[in-house]
Amino acid sequence: MGAPAMAPLGAQISHMLRARGVDVIFGIPGVHNIELYRGIEAAGITHVLARHEQGAGFMADGYARASGRPGVAYVITGPGLCNIMTPMGQAYSDSVPVLVISSCLDEAAAVRGQLHQMTDQRGAAACVCDWSEEARSAEAAYGLIDRALVEFAAGRARPKHIQVPIPLLGQVVAAAPQVPPGQGAVRGCPAPGDMRAIAGELAGARKPLFILGGGLAGHGDAGARLARALVAQSGAAAFMTYAGSGLLAPDDPMSFGCYLGRSESKRIIGESDLVIAIGTELSQSDLWRDELGHEGRLIRVDIDPEMLTDRHRADIAVQADALLFVRQVLDVSGAARPAKWDRAGIAAAKARFRAETEAERPGIAGLCDALRAVLPEDAMVFSDMTQFAYVAREVWDMPAPGMWHHPTGFGTLGYGLPAAIGGAMARPGRPTLCIAGDYGFQYTVQELGTAVEMGLPIPILLWDNGTLKEIEDSMVASQIAPNAVKAVNPDFCKLAEAYGCLSEAPGDVASLQGALLKAFEADRPTLIRMTPELTTG
């Protein structure tokens, strides 16, 4: 249904978003933003009612990661915006296109004591997103929304916040302008001459090495297809960042996997005379060290110019979209070259990496193997901050990119469940899996109600070890007597059932596998409680 010629601005915003491809909005209505809810149903948008604004933000994040389209959330003034700022920070660090639209007071300086009042709401949001702006007119609101949507597509996708004064949301205004014919986003691409020079360096390198990141993985199957062709044609080896998981096939003999954060990777990178990092920040949570380790030349490729001038100063910095860069390099490269790395050496290094992982957190890798063996190939995984996920991100090879999502940069507890809800809304009828730890799960456990309400068959693998184990281990390693790491847990199965979920507590690995497959066929979420005893069975 088209937008009415005249209607309150809140309703027109929903119609505008629908006309630009938004079909799901996450949020919570309140007295300060009810005008945003006037037009949702008429516009044909599905609204997902979160139990907390933090959940709404993570749902929008999960939806965006799963669909490749912006995730949109409606929240109220003051506390509503504050509650969604943690998800905004997560979306910022992980380059996720999330648009938060909130109401705001029309006067906050001369009048005190108002409901939901903050001294600087716009400024507070600006600390955790790309930009935060206030629309003082309908035209400004429409312009800011279009600006956000174009920037999501044209550059590095980071969250935006738009706030609209409460009285303005209720004003009757004309509909938003139509999308201009031919309007689209153009991503940067270097000149063919530059590509020939880089292709020449790649051809002449003795041991070229790629580091493949989320900027390429965000292109899905197309990114994987070109990444695999690039590695095969150049004779190079490659690491994938956690965000780049799945770009190379699990059995690719030239892949070092997602073990970039292992200390020995620094030595391996130092053996290469040409390192090409594509679509990755090379951040602390990618490397877990200050230095990349390269001794030879470094080429950095990123759509964000800020990344090209960081501490890993590159010999050649290329501002470009990762997919277009790889495509052009392939276009100007010659015949395929034989492998320039020893396959047996790569396999041996991966075996050492896995052994380190198993020694640090015993037993979890075996459970990952068992779960991976039965997980549907098109299942998408959303994980929380938990030791189970830390192991899985390294040892669980994904068959395709963009299939495992984790709060890598900001590192927020409570991400997994609501993000999985958003992901499931983006992929109806396709399997979605949540992995969470016992402590972080309780940050957003109330979103079980949303998952039940939407009828989402999400298996929730809950790693229940009764402690903040990662923190306890860190305390011991720092010679601190462990304290404040034990918490009284609820009966998670009964808690899930109280929300209307199904629950399972398998006693062995075969039962765990069966519970997972059964959960995908259910008509609601299933909480599957895993304990460390499973690793010794």
Coordinates of C-alpha atoms in Angstrom, one line a residue:
M1 CA 0.0 0.0 0.0
G2 CA 1.4 3.4 -1.0
A3 CA 2.0 6.2 1.5
P4 CA -0.9 8.6 2.1
A5 CA -0.5 12.0 0.6
M6 CA -0.8 13.6 4.0
A7 CA -0.3 11.9 7.4
P8 CA 1.6 12.3 10.7
L9 CA 5.4 12.2 10.1
G10 CA 5.7 9.1 12.3
A11 CA 3.5 7.2 9.9
Q12 CA 5.2 8.6 6.8
I13 CA 8.5 7.4 8.1
S14 CA 7.3 3.8 8.2
H15 CA 5.9 4.2 4.7
M16 CA 9.2 5.7 3.5
L17 CA 11.2 2.8 5.0
R18 CA 8.9 0.2 3.4
A19 CA 9.3 1.9 0.0
R20 CA 13.0 1.6 0.4
G21 CA 13.0 -2.1 1.1
V22 CA 12.6 -2.3 4.9
D23 CA 10.1 -5.1 5.8
V24 CA 10.9 -5.7 9.5
I25 CA 11.4 -3.3 12.4
F26 CA 12.4 -4.2 15.9
G27 CA 11.5 -2.2 18.9
I28 CA 9.3 -1.3 21.9
P29 CA 6.6 1.3 21.7
G30 CA 6.3 4.0 24.5
V31 CA 4.4 7.2 25.1
H32 CA 7.1 9.2 23.4
N33 CA 7.3 7.2 20.1
I34 CA 3.8 5.9 19.6
E35 CA 3.5 8.1 16.4
L36 CA 6.2 5.9 14.8
Y37 CA 3.8 3.0 15.3
R38 CA 0.8 4.7 13.6
G39 CA 1.9 3.6 10.1
I40 CA 3.7 0.3 10.6
E41 CA 0.8 -2.1 9.8
A42 CA -0.5 0.1 7.0
A43 CA 2.9 0.2 5.4
G44 CA 3.1 -3.6 5.4
I45 CA 6.0 -3.9 7.9
T46 CA 6.3 -6.7 10.4
H47 CA 7.1 -5.3 13.9
V48 CA 9.0 -7.6 16.3
L49 CA 8.4 -6.7 19.9
A50 CA 11.5 -7.0 22.0
R51 CA 11.4 -7.4 25.8
H52 CA 14.2 -4.8 26.2
E53 CA 15.7 -2.2 23.9
Q54 CA 19.1 -4.0 24.1
G55 CA 17.4 -7.0 22.6
A56 CA 15.8 -4.9 19.9
G57 CA 19.2 -3.6 18.9
F58 CA 20.8 -7.0 18.8
M59 CA 17.9 -8.3 16.8
A60 CA 18.4 -5.5 14.2
D61 CA 22.1 -6.4 14.1
G62 CA 21.3 -10.1 13.5
Y63 CA 18.8 -9.3 10.9
A64 CA 21.3 -7.1 9.1
R65 CA 24.0 -9.7 9.2
A66 CA 21.8 -12.4 8.0
S67 CA 20.0 -10.5 5.2
G68 CA 22.6 -8.1 4.0
R69 CA 20.0 -5.3 4.4
P70 CA 19.9 -2.6 7.1
G71 CA 18.4 -3.6 10.5
V72 CA 16.0 -0.9 11.8
A73 CA 14.9 -0.3 15.4
Y74 CA 12.4 2.1 16.9
V75 CA 13.0 3.3 20.5
I76 CA 11.8 5.9 22.9
T77 CA 13.5 9.0 24.3
G78 CA 16.1 8.7 27.1
P79 CA 16.3 5.3 28.6
G80 CA 15.1 3.5 25.4
L81 CA 18.0 5.1 23.5
C82 CA 20.5 4.4 26.4
N83 CA 19.4 0.7 26.4
I84 CA 20.1 0.3 22.7
M85 CA 23.5 2.0 22.8
T86 CA 25.3 -1.3 23.7
P87 CA 24.1 -2.9 20.5
M88 CA 24.9 0.2 18.6
G89 CA 28.5 0.0 19.9
Q90 CA 28.6 -3.7 18.8
A91 CA 27.3 -2.8 15.3
Y92 CA 29.9 0.0 15.1
S93 CA 32.9 -2.3 15.9
D94 CA 31.7 -5.1 13.6
S95 CA 30.6 -2.9 10.7
V96 CA 26.9 -3.7 10.7
P97 CA 24.2 -1.5 9.1
V98 CA 21.8 -0.7 11.9
L99 CA 19.5 2.4 11.8
V100 CA 18.1 3.5 15.1
I101 CA 15.2 6.0 15.0
S102 CA 14.2 7.5 18.3
S103 CA 12.0 10.3 19.6
C104 CA 13.5 13.2 21.5
L105 CA 12.3 16.1 23.6
D106 CA 11.8 19.3 21.6
E107 CA 13.3 21.4 24.4
A108 CA 15.9 20.0 26.8
A109 CA 17.9 23.0 27.8
A110 CA 15.4 25.5 29.2
V111 CA 13.0 22.9 30.8
R112 CA 14.1 20.4 33.4
G113 CA 12.3 17.4 35.0
Q114 CA 10.7 16.1 31.9
L115 CA 9.9 12.4 31.4
H116 CA 12.9 10.5 29.9
Q117 CA 15.1 13.7 29.9
M118 CA 18.8 13.6 29.1
T119 CA 21.2 16.5 29.0
D120 CA 22.5 15.5 25.5
Q121 CA 20.7 12.6 24.0
R122 CA 22.1 13.1 20.5
G123 CA 25.6 13.4 21.8
A124 CA 25.4 10.3 23.9
A125 CA 24.4 8.2 20.9
A126 CA 27.1 9.8 18.8
C127 CA 29.7 8.0 21.0
V128 CA 28.7 4.6 19.7
C129 CA 27.7 5.1 16.1
D130 CA 28.8 6.6 12.9
W131 CA 26.7 9.7 13.3
S132 CA 23.8 10.8 15.4
E133 CA 21.6 13.7 14.1
E134 CA 18.3 15.4 15.0
A135 CA 15.7 16.1 12.3
R136 CA 13.9 19.4 12.9
S137 CA 11.6 19.0 9.9
A138 CA 9.9 16.3 7.8
E139 CA 12.3 17.1 5.0
A140 CA 15.3 16.7 7.3
A141 CA 14.0 13.4 8.6
Y142 CA 13.5 12.1 5.0
G143 CA 16.9 13.3 4.0
L144 CA 18.7 11.8 6.9
I145 CA 17.0 8.4 6.3
D146 CA 18.1 8.4 2.7
R147 CA 21.6 9.5 3.7
A148 CA 21.9 6.6 6.1
L149 CA 20.6 4.0 3.6
V150 CA 23.0 5.3 0.8
E151 CA 26.0 5.4 3.2
F152 CA 25.2 1.8 4.3
A153 CA 25.5 0.7 0.7
A154 CA 28.3 3.0 -0.5
G155 CA 30.9 2.7 2.3
R156 CA 31.7 0.9 5.5
A157 CA 28.4 -0.1 7.1
R158 CA 28.2 1.4 10.6
P159 CA 25.1 2.2 12.7
K160 CA 23.4 5.6 12.5
H161 CA 21.0 7.3 14.8
I162 CA 18.2 9.7 13.9
Q163 CA 16.1 11.4 16.5
V164 CA 12.9 13.3 15.9
P165 CA 11.2 15.7 18.3
I166 CA 8.0 14.2 19.8
P167 CA 5.7 17.0 18.5
L168 CA 7.1 16.8 15.0
L169 CA 6.3 13.1 14.8
G170 CA 2.7 13.9 15.2
Q171 CA 2.6 16.7 12.7
V172 CA 0.6 16.0 9.5
V173 CA 3.1 16.3 6.6
A174 CA 3.4 15.3 2.9
A175 CA 4.8 11.8 2.1
A176 CA 8.5 11.3 1.6
P177 CA 9.8 11.7 -2.0
Q178 CA 10.0 8.7 -4.2
V179 CA 13.4 7.0 -4.6
P180 CA 15.1 8.9 -7.4
P181 CA 15.4 6.8 -10.6
G182 CA 18.8 5.2 -10.8
Q183 CA 19.8 6.2 -7.3
G184 CA 22.3 3.7 -6.0
A185 CA 25.6 3.4 -4.2
V186 CA 28.9 3.2 -5.9
R187 CA 31.7 1.5 -4.1
G188 CA 35.3 2.5 -4.6
C189 CA 37.4 0.7 -7.1
P190 CA 41.1 1.4 -8.1
A191 CA 42.2 2.0 -11.6
P192 CA 43.2 -1.0 -13.9
G193 CA 46.8 0.3 -14.0
D194 CA 47.1 -0.1 -10.2
M195 CA 45.7 -3.6 -10.4
R196 CA 48.3 -4.6 -13.0
A197 CA 51.1 -3.4 -10.7
I198 CA 49.6 -5.4 -7.7
A199 CA 49.1 -8.4 -9.9
G200 CA 52.8 -8.1 -10.9
E201 CA 53.9 -8.1 -7.3
L202 CA 51.7 -11.1 -6.6
A203 CA 53.2 -13.0 -9.5
G204 CA 56.7 -12.2 -8.5
A205 CA 56.4 -13.0 -4.8
R206 CA 58.2 -16.0 -3.4
K207 CA 55.6 -16.8 -0.7
P208 CA 52.6 -14.6 -1.1
L209 CA 50.1 -14.7 1.8
F210 CA 46.5 -13.3 1.9
I211 CA 44.6 -12.3 5.1
L212 CA 40.9 -12.4 4.2
G213 CA 38.4 -10.5 6.3
G214 CA 34.8 -9.6 6.8
G215 CA 34.9 -7.0 4.1
L216 CA 35.1 -9.8 1.5
A217 CA 32.9 -12.2 3.5
G218 CA 30.1 -9.7 3.5
H219 CA 29.7 -10.4 -0.2
G220 CA 28.6 -13.9 0.5
D221 CA 29.0 -16.6 -2.1
A222 CA 30.4 -14.1 -4.6
G223 CA 33.2 -13.2 -2.1
A224 CA 34.0 -16.9 -1.5
R225 CA 34.0 -17.8 -5.2
L226 CA 36.5 -15.0 -5.9
A227 CA 38.6 -15.6 -2.8
R228 CA 39.0 -19.3 -3.7
A229 CA 39.9 -18.4 -7.3
L230 CA 42.5 -15.8 -6.1
V231 CA 44.3 -18.2 -3.8
A232 CA 44.3 -21.0 -6.3
Q233 CA 45.5 -18.8 -9.2
S234 CA 48.2 -17.0 -7.3
G235 CA 49.7 -20.0 -5.6
A236 CA 49.4 -18.2 -2.3
A237 CA 48.4 -19.4 1.2
A238 CA 45.8 -17.5 3.3
F239 CA 44.5 -16.9 6.8
M240 CA 40.9 -15.9 7.4
T241 CA 39.9 -13.6 10.2
Y242 CA 37.0 -14.7 12.4
A243 CA 34.7 -12.5 10.3
G244 CA 36.2 -14.0 7.1
S245 CA 35.4 -17.6 8.1
G246 CA 34.0 -19.7 5.2
L247 CA 35.7 -17.7 2.4
L248 CA 38.0 -20.7 1.8
A249 CA 36.8 -24.2 1.8
P250 CA 37.4 -26.2 5.0
D251 CA 39.6 -28.7 3.0
D252 CA 41.6 -26.1 1.1
P253 CA 45.2 -27.2 1.5
M254 CA 46.4 -23.6 1.2
S255 CA 44.2 -22.3 4.1
F256 CA 45.6 -21.7 7.6
G257 CA 42.0 -21.4 8.7
C258 CA 40.9 -18.9 11.3
Y259 CA 43.9 -19.3 13.5
L260 CA 45.3 -15.7 12.9
G261 CA 45.1 -15.0 16.6
R262 CA 47.6 -17.9 17.5
S263 CA 51.0 -16.6 18.4
E264 CA 52.8 -18.8 15.8
S265 CA 50.9 -17.1 13.0
K266 CA 53.3 -14.1 13.5
R267 CA 56.2 -16.3 12.6
I268 CA 54.3 -17.7 9.5
I269 CA 53.4 -14.2 8.4
G270 CA 57.1 -13.2 8.8
E271 CA 58.0 -15.9 6.3
S272 CA 56.0 -14.3 3.5
D273 CA 57.6 -11.7 1.3
L274 CA 54.2 -10.2 0.3
V275 CA 51.2 -10.0 2.6
I276 CA 47.9 -8.8 1.2
A277 CA 45.2 -8.0 3.8
I278 CA 41.8 -7.6 2.2
G279 CA 38.8 -6.2 4.0
T280 CA 40.1 -6.5 7.6
E281 CA 41.0 -4.1 10.4
L282 CA 43.8 -6.4 11.7
S283 CA 42.4 -5.4 15.0
Q284 CA 43.3 -6.6 18.5
S285 CA 40.5 -9.1 18.4
D286 CA 41.8 -10.4 15.1
L287 CA 45.4 -10.8 16.2
W288 CA 45.6 -10.7 20.0
R289 CA 48.9 -9.0 19.7
D290 CA 50.2 -5.6 18.7
E291 CA 52.2 -6.6 15.6
L292 CA 51.0 -8.4 12.5
G293 CA 54.5 -10.0 12.1
H294 CA 55.2 -9.2 8.5
E295 CA 58.8 -8.7 7.4
G296 CA 58.1 -8.3 3.7
R297 CA 55.8 -5.9 1.9
L298 CA 52.3 -5.3 3.1
I299 CA 49.3 -4.3 0.9
R300 CA 46.2 -3.2 2.7
V301 CA 42.8 -3.1 0.9
D302 CA 39.8 -1.6 2.7
I303 CA 36.8 0.5 1.9
D304 CA 37.5 2.6 5.0
P305 CA 40.5 5.0 4.6
E306 CA 41.0 5.1 8.3
M307 CA 42.1 1.5 8.3
L308 CA 44.8 2.3 5.7
T309 CA 46.7 4.6 8.0
D310 CA 46.7 2.6 11.3
R311 CA 49.7 1.1 13.1
H312 CA 50.2 -1.6 10.4
R313 CA 51.3 1.0 7.9
A314 CA 51.1 -0.6 4.5
D315 CA 53.6 -0.3 1.7
I316 CA 50.6 0.0 -0.7
A317 CA 47.2 1.2 0.6
V318 CA 44.2 0.6 -1.6
Q319 CA 40.9 2.2 -0.8
A320 CA 38.4 -0.1 -2.5
D321 CA 35.6 -2.5 -2.0
A322 CA 37.1 -5.9 -1.3
L323 CA 35.1 -7.8 -4.0
L324 CA 35.8 -5.3 -6.7
F325 CA 39.5 -5.4 -5.8
V326 CA 39.7 -9.2 -6.0
R327 CA 37.8 -9.2 -9.2
Q328 CA 40.1 -6.7 -10.9
V329 CA 43.2 -8.5 -9.7
L330 CA 41.9 -11.7 -11.2
D331 CA 41.0 -9.9 -14.5
V332 CA 44.6 -8.7 -15.0
S333 CA 46.4 -11.7 -13.7
G334 CA 48.0 -14.3 -16.0
A335 CA 47.9 -18.0 -15.9
A336 CA 47.5 -19.9 -12.7
R337 CA 50.8 -20.6 -10.7
P338 CA 51.8 -23.6 -8.7
A339 CA 51.5 -23.5 -5.0
K340 CA 54.3 -21.6 -3.3
W341 CA 53.7 -22.9 0.1
D342 CA 54.3 -26.5 1.5
R343 CA 50.9 -28.2 1.9
A344 CA 52.2 -30.5 4.6
G345 CA 53.6 -27.6 6.5
I346 CA 50.3 -25.8 6.5
A347 CA 48.5 -28.9 7.7
A348 CA 51.0 -29.4 10.5
A349 CA 50.6 -25.8 11.6
K350 CA 46.8 -26.2 11.7
A351 CA 47.2 -29.3 13.8
R352 CA 49.5 -27.5 16.3
F353 CA 46.9 -24.6 16.4
R354 CA 44.1 -27.0 17.3
A355 CA 46.2 -28.8 19.9
E356 CA 46.8 -25.4 21.6
T357 CA 43.1 -24.7 21.6
E358 CA 42.2 -28.0 23.1
A359 CA 44.9 -27.6 25.8
E360 CA 43.5 -24.2 26.8
R361 CA 39.9 -25.3 27.0
P362 CA 39.8 -29.1 27.1
G363 CA 37.0 -31.1 25.5
I364 CA 35.1 -28.3 23.7
A365 CA 36.7 -28.9 20.3
G366 CA 35.4 -32.5 20.3
L367 CA 31.9 -31.3 21.0
C368 CA 32.2 -28.8 18.1
D369 CA 33.2 -31.7 15.8
A370 CA 30.1 -33.6 16.8
L371 CA 27.8 -30.7 16.3
R372 CA 29.3 -29.7 13.0
A373 CA 28.8 -33.3 11.8
V374 CA 25.0 -33.0 12.0
L375 CA 24.4 -29.3 11.5
P376 CA 22.6 -28.5 8.3
E377 CA 24.9 -26.9 5.8
D378 CA 22.7 -23.8 5.4
A379 CA 22.5 -23.2 9.1
M380 CA 23.5 -19.8 10.3
V381 CA 25.1 -19.5 13.8
F382 CA 24.9 -16.6 16.2
S383 CA 27.2 -17.0 19.3
D384 CA 27.6 -15.1 22.5
M385 CA 30.7 -14.3 24.6
T386 CA 31.5 -17.8 26.0
Q387 CA 34.4 -20.2 26.0
F388 CA 32.5 -22.6 23.8
A389 CA 32.3 -20.0 21.1
Y390 CA 35.9 -19.0 21.5
V391 CA 37.0 -22.5 20.7
A392 CA 34.4 -23.0 18.0
R393 CA 35.4 -19.9 16.0
E394 CA 38.8 -21.4 15.5
V395 CA 38.1 -25.1 15.0
W396 CA 34.6 -25.1 13.4
D397 CA 35.2 -24.5 9.7
M398 CA 32.2 -23.0 8.0
P399 CA 31.3 -24.1 4.5
A400 CA 30.4 -20.6 3.3
P401 CA 31.1 -17.0 4.5
G402 CA 28.6 -15.0 6.6
M403 CA 27.3 -18.1 8.3
W404 CA 28.8 -17.5 11.8
H405 CA 28.2 -14.2 13.6
H406 CA 29.8 -13.3 16.9
P407 CA 30.2 -10.0 18.9
T408 CA 33.8 -9.8 18.0
G409 CA 34.9 -6.2 18.5
F410 CA 32.8 -4.6 21.2
G411 CA 32.5 -8.0 22.9
T412 CA 29.0 -7.7 24.4
L413 CA 27.4 -10.3 26.6
G414 CA 23.8 -11.1 25.7
Y415 CA 24.3 -10.9 22.0
G416 CA 23.6 -14.5 20.9
L417 CA 19.9 -15.0 21.6
P418 CA 18.4 -11.7 20.3
A419 CA 20.8 -11.7 17.3
A420 CA 19.6 -15.2 16.4
I421 CA 16.0 -14.0 16.6
G422 CA 16.8 -11.2 14.1
G423 CA 18.7 -13.7 11.9
A424 CA 15.8 -16.1 11.9
M425 CA 13.4 -13.3 10.9
A426 CA 15.6 -12.5 8.0
R427 CA 15.7 -16.2 6.8
P428 CA 12.3 -17.7 7.3
G429 CA 12.3 -21.4 6.9
R430 CA 16.0 -21.8 7.1
P431 CA 17.9 -23.1 10.1
T432 CA 19.3 -20.7 12.7
L433 CA 21.4 -21.7 15.7
C434 CA 22.2 -19.8 18.9
I435 CA 25.2 -20.6 21.1
A436 CA 25.5 -18.9 24.5
G437 CA 27.1 -19.3 27.9
D438 CA 25.3 -19.6 31.2
Y439 CA 26.2 -16.1 32.4
G440 CA 25.8 -14.1 29.2
F441 CA 22.6 -15.8 28.3
Q442 CA 21.0 -14.2 31.4
Y443 CA 21.7 -10.7 30.0
T444 CA 18.9 -11.1 27.4
V445 CA 17.1 -14.3 28.6
Q446 CA 13.8 -12.4 28.5
E447 CA 14.0 -12.4 24.7
L448 CA 12.9 -16.0 24.8
G449 CA 9.4 -14.5 25.0
T450 CA 10.0 -12.8 21.6
A451 CA 11.3 -16.0 20.0
V452 CA 8.2 -17.9 21.3
E453 CA 5.9 -15.2 20.2
M454 CA 7.3 -15.3 16.6
G455 CA 7.3 -19.1 16.5
L456 CA 11.0 -19.4 15.7
P457 CA 12.5 -22.9 15.8
I458 CA 15.9 -21.8 17.2
P459 CA 18.0 -24.4 19.0
I460 CA 19.8 -22.6 21.9
L461 CA 23.0 -24.5 22.8
L462 CA 23.6 -23.3 26.4
W463 CA 27.1 -24.0 27.7
D464 CA 26.5 -24.2 31.5
N465 CA 29.7 -24.6 33.4
G466 CA 28.5 -22.7 36.5
T467 CA 31.2 -20.1 36.4
L468 CA 32.7 -17.2 34.5
K469 CA 35.3 -19.6 33.4
E470 CA 37.3 -17.3 31.0
I471 CA 37.6 -14.7 33.8
E472 CA 38.5 -17.3 36.3
D473 CA 41.3 -18.6 34.1
S474 CA 42.5 -15.1 33.5
M475 CA 42.7 -14.5 37.2
V476 CA 44.6 -17.7 37.8
A477 CA 47.0 -16.8 35.0
S478 CA 47.5 -13.4 36.6
Q479 CA 48.1 -14.9 40.0
I480 CA 44.9 -13.5 41.4
A481 CA 42.9 -15.7 43.7
P482 CA 39.6 -16.3 41.7
N483 CA 36.7 -14.3 43.1
A484 CA 33.4 -13.0 41.9
V485 CA 33.3 -15.6 39.2
K486 CA 30.7 -18.0 40.7
A487 CA 27.0 -17.3 40.4
V488 CA 23.8 -19.2 41.4
N489 CA 22.3 -20.3 38.1
P490 CA 18.6 -21.1 37.7
D491 CA 17.3 -24.3 36.4
F492 CA 17.6 -23.2 32.8
C493 CA 15.4 -25.9 31.4
K494 CA 12.5 -25.0 33.7
L495 CA 13.1 -21.3 33.0
A496 CA 12.9 -21.9 29.2
E497 CA 9.7 -23.9 29.6
A498 CA 8.2 -21.1 31.7
Y499 CA 8.6 -18.9 28.6
G500 CA 6.9 -21.6 26.5
C501 CA 10.1 -23.0 25.0
L502 CA 11.0 -26.7 24.7
S503 CA 14.1 -27.9 26.6
E504 CA 16.6 -30.8 26.5
A505 CA 19.4 -31.8 28.8
P506 CA 21.3 -34.5 26.8
G507 CA 23.6 -36.8 28.8
D508 CA 25.9 -37.9 26.0
V509 CA 27.1 -36.7 22.6
A510 CA 24.7 -38.8 20.5
S511 CA 21.8 -37.4 22.5
L512 CA 23.2 -33.9 22.0
Q513 CA 23.3 -34.4 18.2
G514 CA 19.7 -35.8 18.2
A515 CA 18.4 -32.9 20.3
L516 CA 19.9 -30.4 17.9
L517 CA 18.3 -32.0 14.9
K518 CA 15.0 -32.3 16.7
A519 CA 15.0 -28.6 17.7
F520 CA 15.3 -27.5 14.1
E521 CA 12.0 -29.3 13.4
A522 CA 10.1 -27.8 16.3
D523 CA 7.5 -25.0 16.2
R524 CA 9.3 -22.9 18.9
P525 CA 12.7 -22.4 20.4
T526 CA 14.4 -25.3 22.2
L527 CA 17.0 -24.7 25.0
I528 CA 19.6 -27.5 24.9
R529 CA 21.7 -27.4 28.1
M530 CA 25.3 -28.6 27.7
T531 CA 27.6 -29.2 30.6
P532 CA 31.4 -30.0 30.8
E533 CA 30.4 -33.6 31.6
L534 CA 29.6 -34.1 27.9
T535 CA 33.3 -33.6 27.1
T536 CA 34.3 -36.6 29.2
G537 CA 31.6 -39.0 28.1

